[in-house]
Coordinates of N, CA, C and O in Angstrom, one line a residue:
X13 N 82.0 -30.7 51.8 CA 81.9 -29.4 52.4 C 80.7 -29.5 53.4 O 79.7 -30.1 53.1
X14 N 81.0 -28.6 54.7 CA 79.6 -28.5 55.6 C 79.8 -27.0 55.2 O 80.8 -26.3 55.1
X15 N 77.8 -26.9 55.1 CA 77.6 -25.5 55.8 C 76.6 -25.4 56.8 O 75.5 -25.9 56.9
X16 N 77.3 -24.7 57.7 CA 77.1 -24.0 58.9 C 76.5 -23.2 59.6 O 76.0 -22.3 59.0
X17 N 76.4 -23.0 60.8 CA 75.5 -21.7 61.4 C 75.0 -21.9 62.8 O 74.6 -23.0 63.2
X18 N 75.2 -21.0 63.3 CA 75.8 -20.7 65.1 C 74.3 -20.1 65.4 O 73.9 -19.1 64.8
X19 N 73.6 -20.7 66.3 CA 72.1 -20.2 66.7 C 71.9 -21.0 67.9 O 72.5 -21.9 68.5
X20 N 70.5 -20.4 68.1 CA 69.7 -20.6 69.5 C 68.4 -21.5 69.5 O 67.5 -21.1 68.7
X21 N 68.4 -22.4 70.0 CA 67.2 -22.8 69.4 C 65.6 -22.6 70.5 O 65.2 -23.7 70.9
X22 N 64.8 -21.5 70.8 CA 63.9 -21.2 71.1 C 63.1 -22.7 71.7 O 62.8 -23.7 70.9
X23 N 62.7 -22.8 72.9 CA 61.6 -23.8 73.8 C 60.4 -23.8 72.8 O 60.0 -22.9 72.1
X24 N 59.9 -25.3 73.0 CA 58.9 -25.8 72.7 C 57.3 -24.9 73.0 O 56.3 -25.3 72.5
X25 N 57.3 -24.3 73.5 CA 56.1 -23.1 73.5 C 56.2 -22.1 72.8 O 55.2 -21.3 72.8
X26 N 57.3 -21.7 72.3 CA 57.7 -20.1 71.9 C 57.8 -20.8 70.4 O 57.6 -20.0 69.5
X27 N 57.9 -22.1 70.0 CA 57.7 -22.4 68.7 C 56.6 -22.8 68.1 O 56.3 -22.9 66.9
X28 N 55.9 -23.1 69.1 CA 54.2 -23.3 69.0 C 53.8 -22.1 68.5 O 53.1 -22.1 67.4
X29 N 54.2 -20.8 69.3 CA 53.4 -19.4 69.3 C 53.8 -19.2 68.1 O 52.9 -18.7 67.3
X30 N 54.9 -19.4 67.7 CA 55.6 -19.0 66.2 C 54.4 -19.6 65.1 O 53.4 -18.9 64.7
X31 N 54.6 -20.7 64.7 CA 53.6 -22.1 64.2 C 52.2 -21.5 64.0 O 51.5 -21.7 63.0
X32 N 51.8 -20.8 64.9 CA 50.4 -20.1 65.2 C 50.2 -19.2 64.0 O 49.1 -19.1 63.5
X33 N 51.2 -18.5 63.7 CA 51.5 -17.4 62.9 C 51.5 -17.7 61.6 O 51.5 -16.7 60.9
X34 N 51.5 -18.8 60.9 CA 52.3 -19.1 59.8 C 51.0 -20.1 59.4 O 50.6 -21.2 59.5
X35 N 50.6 -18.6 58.6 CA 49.3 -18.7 57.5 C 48.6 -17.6 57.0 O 48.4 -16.7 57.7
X36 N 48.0 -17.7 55.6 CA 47.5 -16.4 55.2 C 48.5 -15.8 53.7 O 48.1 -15.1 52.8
X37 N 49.7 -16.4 54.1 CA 50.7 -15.9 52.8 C 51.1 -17.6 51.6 O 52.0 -18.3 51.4
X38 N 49.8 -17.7 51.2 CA 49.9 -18.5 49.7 C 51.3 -19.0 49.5 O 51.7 -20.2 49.7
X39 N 51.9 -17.9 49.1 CA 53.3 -18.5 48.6 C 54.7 -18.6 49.3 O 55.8 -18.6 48.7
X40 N 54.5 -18.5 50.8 CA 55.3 -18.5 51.7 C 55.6 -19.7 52.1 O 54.6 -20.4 51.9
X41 N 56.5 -20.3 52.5 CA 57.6 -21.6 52.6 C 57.7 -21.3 54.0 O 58.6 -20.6 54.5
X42 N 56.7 -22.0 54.8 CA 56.5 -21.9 56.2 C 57.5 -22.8 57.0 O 57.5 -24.0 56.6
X43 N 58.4 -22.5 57.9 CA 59.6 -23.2 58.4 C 58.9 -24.1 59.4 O 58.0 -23.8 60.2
X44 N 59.5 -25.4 59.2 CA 58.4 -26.2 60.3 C 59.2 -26.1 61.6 O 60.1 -25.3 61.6
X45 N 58.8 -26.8 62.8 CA 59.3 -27.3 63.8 C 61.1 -27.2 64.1 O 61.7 -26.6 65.0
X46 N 61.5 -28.1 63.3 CA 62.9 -28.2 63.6 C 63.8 -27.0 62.9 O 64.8 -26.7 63.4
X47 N 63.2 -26.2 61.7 CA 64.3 -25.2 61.1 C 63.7 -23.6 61.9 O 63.6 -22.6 61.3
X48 N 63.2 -23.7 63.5 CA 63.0 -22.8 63.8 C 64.5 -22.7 64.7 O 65.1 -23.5 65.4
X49 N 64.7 -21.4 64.5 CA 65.8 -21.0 65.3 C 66.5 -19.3 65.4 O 66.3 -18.5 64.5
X50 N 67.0 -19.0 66.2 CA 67.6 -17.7 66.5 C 69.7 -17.5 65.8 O 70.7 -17.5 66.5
X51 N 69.6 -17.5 64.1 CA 70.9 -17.4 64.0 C 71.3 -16.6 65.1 O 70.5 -15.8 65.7
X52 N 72.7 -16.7 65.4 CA 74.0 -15.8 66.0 C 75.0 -15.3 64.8 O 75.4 -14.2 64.6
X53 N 75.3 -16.8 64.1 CA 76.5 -16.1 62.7 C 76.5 -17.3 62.1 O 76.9 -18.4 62.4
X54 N 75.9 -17.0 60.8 CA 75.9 -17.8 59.7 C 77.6 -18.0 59.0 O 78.3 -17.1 58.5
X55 N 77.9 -19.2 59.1 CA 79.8 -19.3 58.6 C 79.3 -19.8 57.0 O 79.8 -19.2 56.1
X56 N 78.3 -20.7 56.7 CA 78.7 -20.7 55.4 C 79.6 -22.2 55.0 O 80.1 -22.6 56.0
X57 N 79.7 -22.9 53.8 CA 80.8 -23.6 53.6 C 81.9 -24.4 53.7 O 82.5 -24.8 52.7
X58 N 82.3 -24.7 54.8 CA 83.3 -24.6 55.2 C 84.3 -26.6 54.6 O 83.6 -27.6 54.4
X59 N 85.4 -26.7 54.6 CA 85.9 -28.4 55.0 C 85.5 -28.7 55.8 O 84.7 -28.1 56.5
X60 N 86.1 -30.0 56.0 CA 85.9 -30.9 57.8 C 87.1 -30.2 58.4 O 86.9 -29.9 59.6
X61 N 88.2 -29.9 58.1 CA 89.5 -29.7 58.9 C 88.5 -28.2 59.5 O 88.1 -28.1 60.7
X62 N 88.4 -27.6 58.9 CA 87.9 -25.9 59.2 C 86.9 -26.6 60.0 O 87.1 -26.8 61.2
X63 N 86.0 -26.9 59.5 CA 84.7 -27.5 60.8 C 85.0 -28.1 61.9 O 84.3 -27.9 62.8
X64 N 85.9 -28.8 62.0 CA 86.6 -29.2 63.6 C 87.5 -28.0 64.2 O 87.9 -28.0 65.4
X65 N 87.6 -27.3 63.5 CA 88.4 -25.6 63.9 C 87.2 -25.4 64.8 O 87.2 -25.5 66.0
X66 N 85.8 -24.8 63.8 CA 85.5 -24.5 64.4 C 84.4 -25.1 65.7 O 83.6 -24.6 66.5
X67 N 84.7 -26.0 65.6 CA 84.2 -26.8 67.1 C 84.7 -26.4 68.2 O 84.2 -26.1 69.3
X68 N 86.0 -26.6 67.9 CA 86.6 -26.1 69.2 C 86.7 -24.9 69.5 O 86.8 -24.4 70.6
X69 N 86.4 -24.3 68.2 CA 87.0 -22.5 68.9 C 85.2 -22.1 69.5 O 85.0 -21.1 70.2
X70 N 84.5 -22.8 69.3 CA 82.8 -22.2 69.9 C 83.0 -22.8 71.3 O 82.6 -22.3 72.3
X71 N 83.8 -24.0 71.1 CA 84.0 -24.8 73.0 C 84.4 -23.7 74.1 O 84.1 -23.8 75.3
X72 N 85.1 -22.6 73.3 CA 86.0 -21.5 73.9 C 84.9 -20.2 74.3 O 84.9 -19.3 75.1
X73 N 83.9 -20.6 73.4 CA 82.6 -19.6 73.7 C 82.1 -19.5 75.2 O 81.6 -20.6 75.5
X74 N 82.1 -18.5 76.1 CA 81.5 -18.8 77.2 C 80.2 -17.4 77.4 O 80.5 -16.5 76.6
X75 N 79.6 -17.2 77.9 CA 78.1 -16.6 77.8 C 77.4 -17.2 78.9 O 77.7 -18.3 79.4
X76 N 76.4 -16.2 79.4 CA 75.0 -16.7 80.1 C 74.0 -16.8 79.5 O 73.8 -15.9 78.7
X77 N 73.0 -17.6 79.7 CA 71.8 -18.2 79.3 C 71.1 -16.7 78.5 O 71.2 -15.7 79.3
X78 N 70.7 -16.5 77.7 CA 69.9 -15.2 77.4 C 68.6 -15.3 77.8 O 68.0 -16.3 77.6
X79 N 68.0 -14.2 78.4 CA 66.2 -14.2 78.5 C 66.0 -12.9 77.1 O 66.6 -11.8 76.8
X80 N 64.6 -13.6 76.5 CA 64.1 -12.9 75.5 C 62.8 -12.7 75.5 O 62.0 -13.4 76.2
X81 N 62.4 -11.8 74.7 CA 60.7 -12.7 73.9 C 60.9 -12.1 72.9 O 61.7 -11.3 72.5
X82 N 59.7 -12.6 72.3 CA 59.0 -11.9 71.3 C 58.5 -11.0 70.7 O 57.4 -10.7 71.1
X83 N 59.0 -10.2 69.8 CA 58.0 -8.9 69.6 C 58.4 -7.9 68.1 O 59.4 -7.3 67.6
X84 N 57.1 -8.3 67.8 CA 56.6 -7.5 66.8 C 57.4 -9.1 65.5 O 58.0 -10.2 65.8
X85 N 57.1 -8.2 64.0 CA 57.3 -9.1 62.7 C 57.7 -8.1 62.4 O 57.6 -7.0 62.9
X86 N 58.6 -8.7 61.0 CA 58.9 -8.0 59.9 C 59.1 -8.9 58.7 O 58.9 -10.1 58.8
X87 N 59.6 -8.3 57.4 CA 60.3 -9.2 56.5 C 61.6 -8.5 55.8 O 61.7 -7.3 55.7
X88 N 62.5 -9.3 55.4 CA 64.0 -8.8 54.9 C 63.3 -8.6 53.5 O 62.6 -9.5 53.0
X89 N 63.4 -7.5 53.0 CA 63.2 -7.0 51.6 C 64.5 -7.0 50.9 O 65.3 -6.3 51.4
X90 N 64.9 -7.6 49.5 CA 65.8 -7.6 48.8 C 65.4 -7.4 47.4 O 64.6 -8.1 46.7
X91 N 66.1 -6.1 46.9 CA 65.4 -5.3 45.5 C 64.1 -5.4 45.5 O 63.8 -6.5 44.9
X92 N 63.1 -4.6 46.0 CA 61.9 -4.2 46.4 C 60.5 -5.5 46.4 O 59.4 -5.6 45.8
X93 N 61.4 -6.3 47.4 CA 60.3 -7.5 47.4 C 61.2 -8.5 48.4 O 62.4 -8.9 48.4
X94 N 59.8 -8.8 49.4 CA 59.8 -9.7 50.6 C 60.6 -11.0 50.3 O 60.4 -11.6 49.2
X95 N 61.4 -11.3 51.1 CA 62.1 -12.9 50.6 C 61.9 -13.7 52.0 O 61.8 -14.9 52.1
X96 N 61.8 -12.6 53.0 CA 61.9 -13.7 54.3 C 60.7 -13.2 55.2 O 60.7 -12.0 55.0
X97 N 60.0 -13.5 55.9 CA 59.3 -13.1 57.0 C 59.5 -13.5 58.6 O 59.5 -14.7 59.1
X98 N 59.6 -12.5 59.3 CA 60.3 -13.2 60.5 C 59.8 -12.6 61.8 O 58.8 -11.9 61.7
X99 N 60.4 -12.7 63.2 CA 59.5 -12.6 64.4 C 60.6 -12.1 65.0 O 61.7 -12.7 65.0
X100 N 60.4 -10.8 65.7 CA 61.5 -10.1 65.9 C 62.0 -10.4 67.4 O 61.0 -11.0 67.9
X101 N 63.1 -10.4 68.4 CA 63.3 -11.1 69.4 C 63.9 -9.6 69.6 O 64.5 -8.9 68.7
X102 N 63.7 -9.3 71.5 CA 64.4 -8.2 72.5 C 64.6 -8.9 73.8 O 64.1 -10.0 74.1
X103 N 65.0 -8.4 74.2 CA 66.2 -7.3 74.3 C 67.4 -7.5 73.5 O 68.2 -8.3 73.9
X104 N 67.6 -7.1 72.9 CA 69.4 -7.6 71.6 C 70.6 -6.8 72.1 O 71.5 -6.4 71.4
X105 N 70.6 -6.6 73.1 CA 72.2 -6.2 73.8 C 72.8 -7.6 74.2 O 73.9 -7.9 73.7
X106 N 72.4 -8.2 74.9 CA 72.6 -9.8 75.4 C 72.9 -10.4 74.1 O 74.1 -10.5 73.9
X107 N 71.9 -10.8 73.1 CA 72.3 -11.3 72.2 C 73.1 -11.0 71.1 O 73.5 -11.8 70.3
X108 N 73.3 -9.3 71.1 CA 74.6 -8.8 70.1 C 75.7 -9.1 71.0 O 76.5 -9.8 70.4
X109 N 76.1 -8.8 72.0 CA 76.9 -9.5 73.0 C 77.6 -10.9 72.8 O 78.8 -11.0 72.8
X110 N 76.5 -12.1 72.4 CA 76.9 -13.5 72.8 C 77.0 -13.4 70.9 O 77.1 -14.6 70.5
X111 N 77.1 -12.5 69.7 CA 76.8 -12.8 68.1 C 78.3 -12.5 68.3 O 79.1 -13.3 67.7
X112 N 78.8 -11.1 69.2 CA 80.0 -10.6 68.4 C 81.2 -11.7 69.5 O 82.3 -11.4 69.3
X113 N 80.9 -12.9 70.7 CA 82.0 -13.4 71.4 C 82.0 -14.4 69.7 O 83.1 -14.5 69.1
X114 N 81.2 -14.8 69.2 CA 80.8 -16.1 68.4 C 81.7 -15.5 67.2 O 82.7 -16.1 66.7
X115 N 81.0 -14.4 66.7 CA 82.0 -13.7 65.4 C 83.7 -13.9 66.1 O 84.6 -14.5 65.6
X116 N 83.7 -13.1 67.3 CA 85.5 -13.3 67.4 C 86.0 -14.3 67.5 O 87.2 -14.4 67.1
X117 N 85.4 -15.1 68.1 CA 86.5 -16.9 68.0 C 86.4 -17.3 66.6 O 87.3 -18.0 66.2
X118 N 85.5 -17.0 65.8 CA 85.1 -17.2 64.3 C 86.6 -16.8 63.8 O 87.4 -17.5 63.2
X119 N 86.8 -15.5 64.0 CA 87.4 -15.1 63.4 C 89.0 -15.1 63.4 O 89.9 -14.9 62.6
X120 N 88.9 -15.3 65.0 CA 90.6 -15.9 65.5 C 91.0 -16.8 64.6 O 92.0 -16.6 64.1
X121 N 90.2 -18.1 64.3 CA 90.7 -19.2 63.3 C 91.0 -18.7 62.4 O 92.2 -19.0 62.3
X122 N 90.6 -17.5 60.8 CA 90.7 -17.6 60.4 C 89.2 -17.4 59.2 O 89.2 -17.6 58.0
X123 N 88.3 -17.2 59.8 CA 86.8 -16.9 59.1 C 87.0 -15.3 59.0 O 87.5 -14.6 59.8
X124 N 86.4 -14.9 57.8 CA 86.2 -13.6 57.9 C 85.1 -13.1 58.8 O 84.1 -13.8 59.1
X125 N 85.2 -12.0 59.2 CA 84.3 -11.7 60.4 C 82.7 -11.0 59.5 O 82.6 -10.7 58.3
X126 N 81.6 -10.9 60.8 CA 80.4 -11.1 59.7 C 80.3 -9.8 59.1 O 81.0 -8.9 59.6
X127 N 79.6 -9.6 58.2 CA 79.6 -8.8 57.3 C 78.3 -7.5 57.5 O 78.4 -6.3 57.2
X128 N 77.3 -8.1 58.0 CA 76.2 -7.5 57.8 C 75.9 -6.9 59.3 O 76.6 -7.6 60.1
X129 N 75.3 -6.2 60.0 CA 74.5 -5.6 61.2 C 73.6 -6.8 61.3 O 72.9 -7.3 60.5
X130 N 74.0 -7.1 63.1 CA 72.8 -8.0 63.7 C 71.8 -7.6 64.2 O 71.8 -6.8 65.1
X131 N 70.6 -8.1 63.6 CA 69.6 -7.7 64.0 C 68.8 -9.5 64.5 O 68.5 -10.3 63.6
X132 N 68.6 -9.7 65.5 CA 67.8 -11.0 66.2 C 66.6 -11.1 65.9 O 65.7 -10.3 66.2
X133 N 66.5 -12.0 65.2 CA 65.3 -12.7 64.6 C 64.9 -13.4 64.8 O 65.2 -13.7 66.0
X134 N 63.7 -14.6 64.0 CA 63.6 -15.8 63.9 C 62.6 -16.1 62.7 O 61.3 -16.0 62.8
X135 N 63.3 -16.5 61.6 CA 62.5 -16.5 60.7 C 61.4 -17.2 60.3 O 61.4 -18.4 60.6
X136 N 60.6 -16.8 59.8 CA 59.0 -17.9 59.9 C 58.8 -18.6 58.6 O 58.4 -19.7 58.5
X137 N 59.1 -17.9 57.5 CA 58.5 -18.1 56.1 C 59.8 -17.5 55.3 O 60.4 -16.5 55.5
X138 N 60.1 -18.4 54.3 CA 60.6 -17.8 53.0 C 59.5 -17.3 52.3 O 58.4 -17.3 52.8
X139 N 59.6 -16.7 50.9 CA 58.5 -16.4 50.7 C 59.3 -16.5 48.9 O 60.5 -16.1 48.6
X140 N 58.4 -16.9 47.8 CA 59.2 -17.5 47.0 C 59.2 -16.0 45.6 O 58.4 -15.1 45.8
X141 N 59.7 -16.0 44.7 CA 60.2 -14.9 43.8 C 58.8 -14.7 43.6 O 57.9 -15.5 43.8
X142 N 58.6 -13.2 42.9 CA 57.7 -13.1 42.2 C 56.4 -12.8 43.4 O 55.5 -12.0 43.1
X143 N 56.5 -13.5 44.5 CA 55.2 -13.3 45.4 C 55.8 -12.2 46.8 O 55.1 -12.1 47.9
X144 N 56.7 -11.6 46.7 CA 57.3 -10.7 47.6 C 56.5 -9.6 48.2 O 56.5 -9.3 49.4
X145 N 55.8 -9.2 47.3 CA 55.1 -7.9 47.3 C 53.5 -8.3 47.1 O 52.9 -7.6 46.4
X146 N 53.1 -9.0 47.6 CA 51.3 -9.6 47.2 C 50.6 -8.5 48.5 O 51.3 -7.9 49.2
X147 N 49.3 -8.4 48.7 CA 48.2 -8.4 49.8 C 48.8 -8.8 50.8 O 49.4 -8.1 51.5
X148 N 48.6 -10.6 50.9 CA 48.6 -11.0 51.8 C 49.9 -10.8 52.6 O 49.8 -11.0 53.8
X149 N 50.9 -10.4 52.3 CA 52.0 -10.2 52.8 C 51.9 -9.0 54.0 O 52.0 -9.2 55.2
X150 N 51.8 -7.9 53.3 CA 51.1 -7.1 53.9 C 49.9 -7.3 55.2 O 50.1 -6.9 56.3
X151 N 48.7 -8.0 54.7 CA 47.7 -8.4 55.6 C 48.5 -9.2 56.8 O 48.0 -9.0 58.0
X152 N 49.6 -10.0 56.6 CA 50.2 -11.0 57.2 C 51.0 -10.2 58.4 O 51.0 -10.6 59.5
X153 N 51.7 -9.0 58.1 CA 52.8 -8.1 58.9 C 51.7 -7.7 59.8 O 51.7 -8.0 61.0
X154 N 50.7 -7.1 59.2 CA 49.5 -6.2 60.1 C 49.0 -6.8 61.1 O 49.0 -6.4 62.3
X155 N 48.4 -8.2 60.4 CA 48.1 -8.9 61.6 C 48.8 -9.6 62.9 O 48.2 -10.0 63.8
X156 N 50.2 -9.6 62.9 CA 50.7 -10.2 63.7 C 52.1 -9.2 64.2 O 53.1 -9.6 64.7
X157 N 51.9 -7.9 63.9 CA 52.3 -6.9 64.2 C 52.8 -6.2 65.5 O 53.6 -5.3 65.6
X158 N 51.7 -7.1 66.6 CA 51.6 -7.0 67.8 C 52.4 -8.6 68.9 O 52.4 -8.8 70.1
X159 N 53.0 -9.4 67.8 CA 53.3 -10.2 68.5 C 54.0 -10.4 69.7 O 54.9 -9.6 69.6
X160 N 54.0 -10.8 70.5 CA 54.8 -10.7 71.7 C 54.6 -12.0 72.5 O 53.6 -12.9 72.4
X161 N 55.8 -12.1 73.4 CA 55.4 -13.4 74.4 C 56.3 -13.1 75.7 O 57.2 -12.4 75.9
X162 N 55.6 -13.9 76.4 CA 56.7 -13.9 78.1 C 57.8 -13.8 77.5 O 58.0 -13.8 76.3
X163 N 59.0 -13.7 78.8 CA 60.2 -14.2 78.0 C 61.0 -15.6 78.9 O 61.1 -16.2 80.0
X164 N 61.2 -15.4 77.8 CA 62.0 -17.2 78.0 C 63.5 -17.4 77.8 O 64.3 -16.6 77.2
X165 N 63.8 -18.4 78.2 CA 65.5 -18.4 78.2 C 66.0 -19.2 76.9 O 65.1 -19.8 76.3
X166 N 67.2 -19.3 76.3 CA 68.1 -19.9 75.6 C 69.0 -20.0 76.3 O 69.5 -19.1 76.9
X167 N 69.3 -21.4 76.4 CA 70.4 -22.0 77.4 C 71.1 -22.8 76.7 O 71.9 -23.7 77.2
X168 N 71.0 -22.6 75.0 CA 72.5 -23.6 74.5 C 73.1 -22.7 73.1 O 72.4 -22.0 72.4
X169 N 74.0 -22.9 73.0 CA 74.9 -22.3 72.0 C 74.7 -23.5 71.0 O 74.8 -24.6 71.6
X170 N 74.3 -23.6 69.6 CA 73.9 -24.8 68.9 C 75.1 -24.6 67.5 O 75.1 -23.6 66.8
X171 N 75.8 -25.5 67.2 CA 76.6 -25.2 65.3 C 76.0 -26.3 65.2 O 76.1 -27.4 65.8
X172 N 74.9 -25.3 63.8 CA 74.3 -26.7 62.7 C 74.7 -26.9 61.8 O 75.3 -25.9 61.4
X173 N 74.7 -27.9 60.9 CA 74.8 -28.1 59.6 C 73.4 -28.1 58.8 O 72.5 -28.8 59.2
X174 N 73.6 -27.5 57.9 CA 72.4 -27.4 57.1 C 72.2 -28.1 55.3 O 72.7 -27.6 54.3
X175 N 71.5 -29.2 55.5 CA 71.5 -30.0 54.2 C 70.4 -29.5 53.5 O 69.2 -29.5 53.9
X176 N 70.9 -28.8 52.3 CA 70.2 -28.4 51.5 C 69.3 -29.3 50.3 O 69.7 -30.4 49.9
X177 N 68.1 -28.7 50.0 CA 67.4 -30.4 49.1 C 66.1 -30.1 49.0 O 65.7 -29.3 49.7
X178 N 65.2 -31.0 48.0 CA 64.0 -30.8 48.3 C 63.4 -29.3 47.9 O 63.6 -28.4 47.1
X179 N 62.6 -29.6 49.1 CA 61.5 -28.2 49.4 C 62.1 -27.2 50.5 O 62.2 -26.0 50.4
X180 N 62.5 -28.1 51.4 CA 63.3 -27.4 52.5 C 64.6 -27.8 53.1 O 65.1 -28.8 52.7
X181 N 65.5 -26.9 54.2 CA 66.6 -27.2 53.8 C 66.5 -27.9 55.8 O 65.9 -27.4 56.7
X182 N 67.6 -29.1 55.7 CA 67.2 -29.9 56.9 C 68.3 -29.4 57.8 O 69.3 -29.0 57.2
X183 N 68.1 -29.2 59.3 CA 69.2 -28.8 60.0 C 69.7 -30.0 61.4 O 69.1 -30.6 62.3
X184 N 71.0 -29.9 61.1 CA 71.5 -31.2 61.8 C 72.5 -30.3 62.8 O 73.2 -29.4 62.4
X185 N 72.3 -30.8 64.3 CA 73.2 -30.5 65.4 C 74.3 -31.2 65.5 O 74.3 -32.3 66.0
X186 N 75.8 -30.3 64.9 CA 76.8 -30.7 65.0 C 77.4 -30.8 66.4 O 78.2 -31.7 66.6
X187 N 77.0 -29.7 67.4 CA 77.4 -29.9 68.2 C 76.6 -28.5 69.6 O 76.0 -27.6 69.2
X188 N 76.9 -28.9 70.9 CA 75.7 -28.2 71.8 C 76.4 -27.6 72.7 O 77.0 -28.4 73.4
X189 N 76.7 -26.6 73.1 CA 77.5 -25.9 74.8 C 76.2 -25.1 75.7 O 75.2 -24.4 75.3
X190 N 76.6 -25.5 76.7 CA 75.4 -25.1 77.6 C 76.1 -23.8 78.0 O 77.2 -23.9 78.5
X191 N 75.4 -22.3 77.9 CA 75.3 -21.3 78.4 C 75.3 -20.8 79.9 O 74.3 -20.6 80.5
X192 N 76.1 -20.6 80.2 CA 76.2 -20.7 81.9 C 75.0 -20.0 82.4 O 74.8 -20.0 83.6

């Protein structure tokens, strides 16, 4: 089985600026270098037959380059405690745009379509049970509340696979389309 997931992967400065941020929360599971990224649509699961489905049907994806930045944090709270902490990205018309071309070829094959409201992110920290709700979490939103940066482009459509293991989970580029 591959599991999968359709994202952007943010320039080498805008992951630095990220990197900068990611300290102060004890029990947070700081995402290094390579698992930084902007999902579009998490698939999940899938065979090889379905995974070469969906290769081709993202080939069919066509979009322009997105300009974004940075701005502001938050964290996904699930039953009243922090699990994720993350770096929020605007303008999201462009990028709900290029989530729902990605959901519809998804779903032409045969994927159910996504389930949840896109909201554009980039996640910084897991943050592990039990430590959801601490100080520092809080001190951590406050402080970096104001984040922001130039904006910058995404110029590739990326499906990764994600090997789960360890401490962290590793992400491998199955395949790249360049964004017109």
């Amino acid at each position: 089985m591959h599991r999968l997931f359709v994202a952007l992967r943010p320039p080498p400065p805008v992951r630095a600026a990220l990197a900068a941020t990611m300290d102060g929360v004890p029990q947070a599971r700081w995402q290094d270098d390579e698992q930084l990224h902007l999902t579009l649509r998490y698939i999940g699961e899938v065979d090889r037959r379905m995974a070469e489905e969906i290769v081709l049907a993202l080939g069919h994806v066509h979009g322009s380059a997105v300009e974004v930045s940075l701005s502001g944090v938050g964290g996904f709270d699930k039953l009243g405690r922090i699990n994720a902490l993350w770096a929020g990205v605007t303008p999201h018309d462009a990028l709900a745009a290029l989530h729902r071309k990605v959901d519809h070829a998804l779903v032409r094959i045969g994927l159910p379509p996504e389930g949840r409201a896109y909201l554009p992110h980039i996640t910084v920290a897991r943050v592990s049970r039990g430590a959801g709700s601490g100080p520092e979490i809080d001190q951590w939103l406050a402080a970096h509340a104001g984040l922001a940066s130039p904006s910058f482009r995404l110029d590739y459509l990326t499906l990764f696979e994600s090997h789960l293991g360890g401490e962290a989970a590793r992400y491998e580029v199955v395949e790249r389309w360049r964004l017109a």
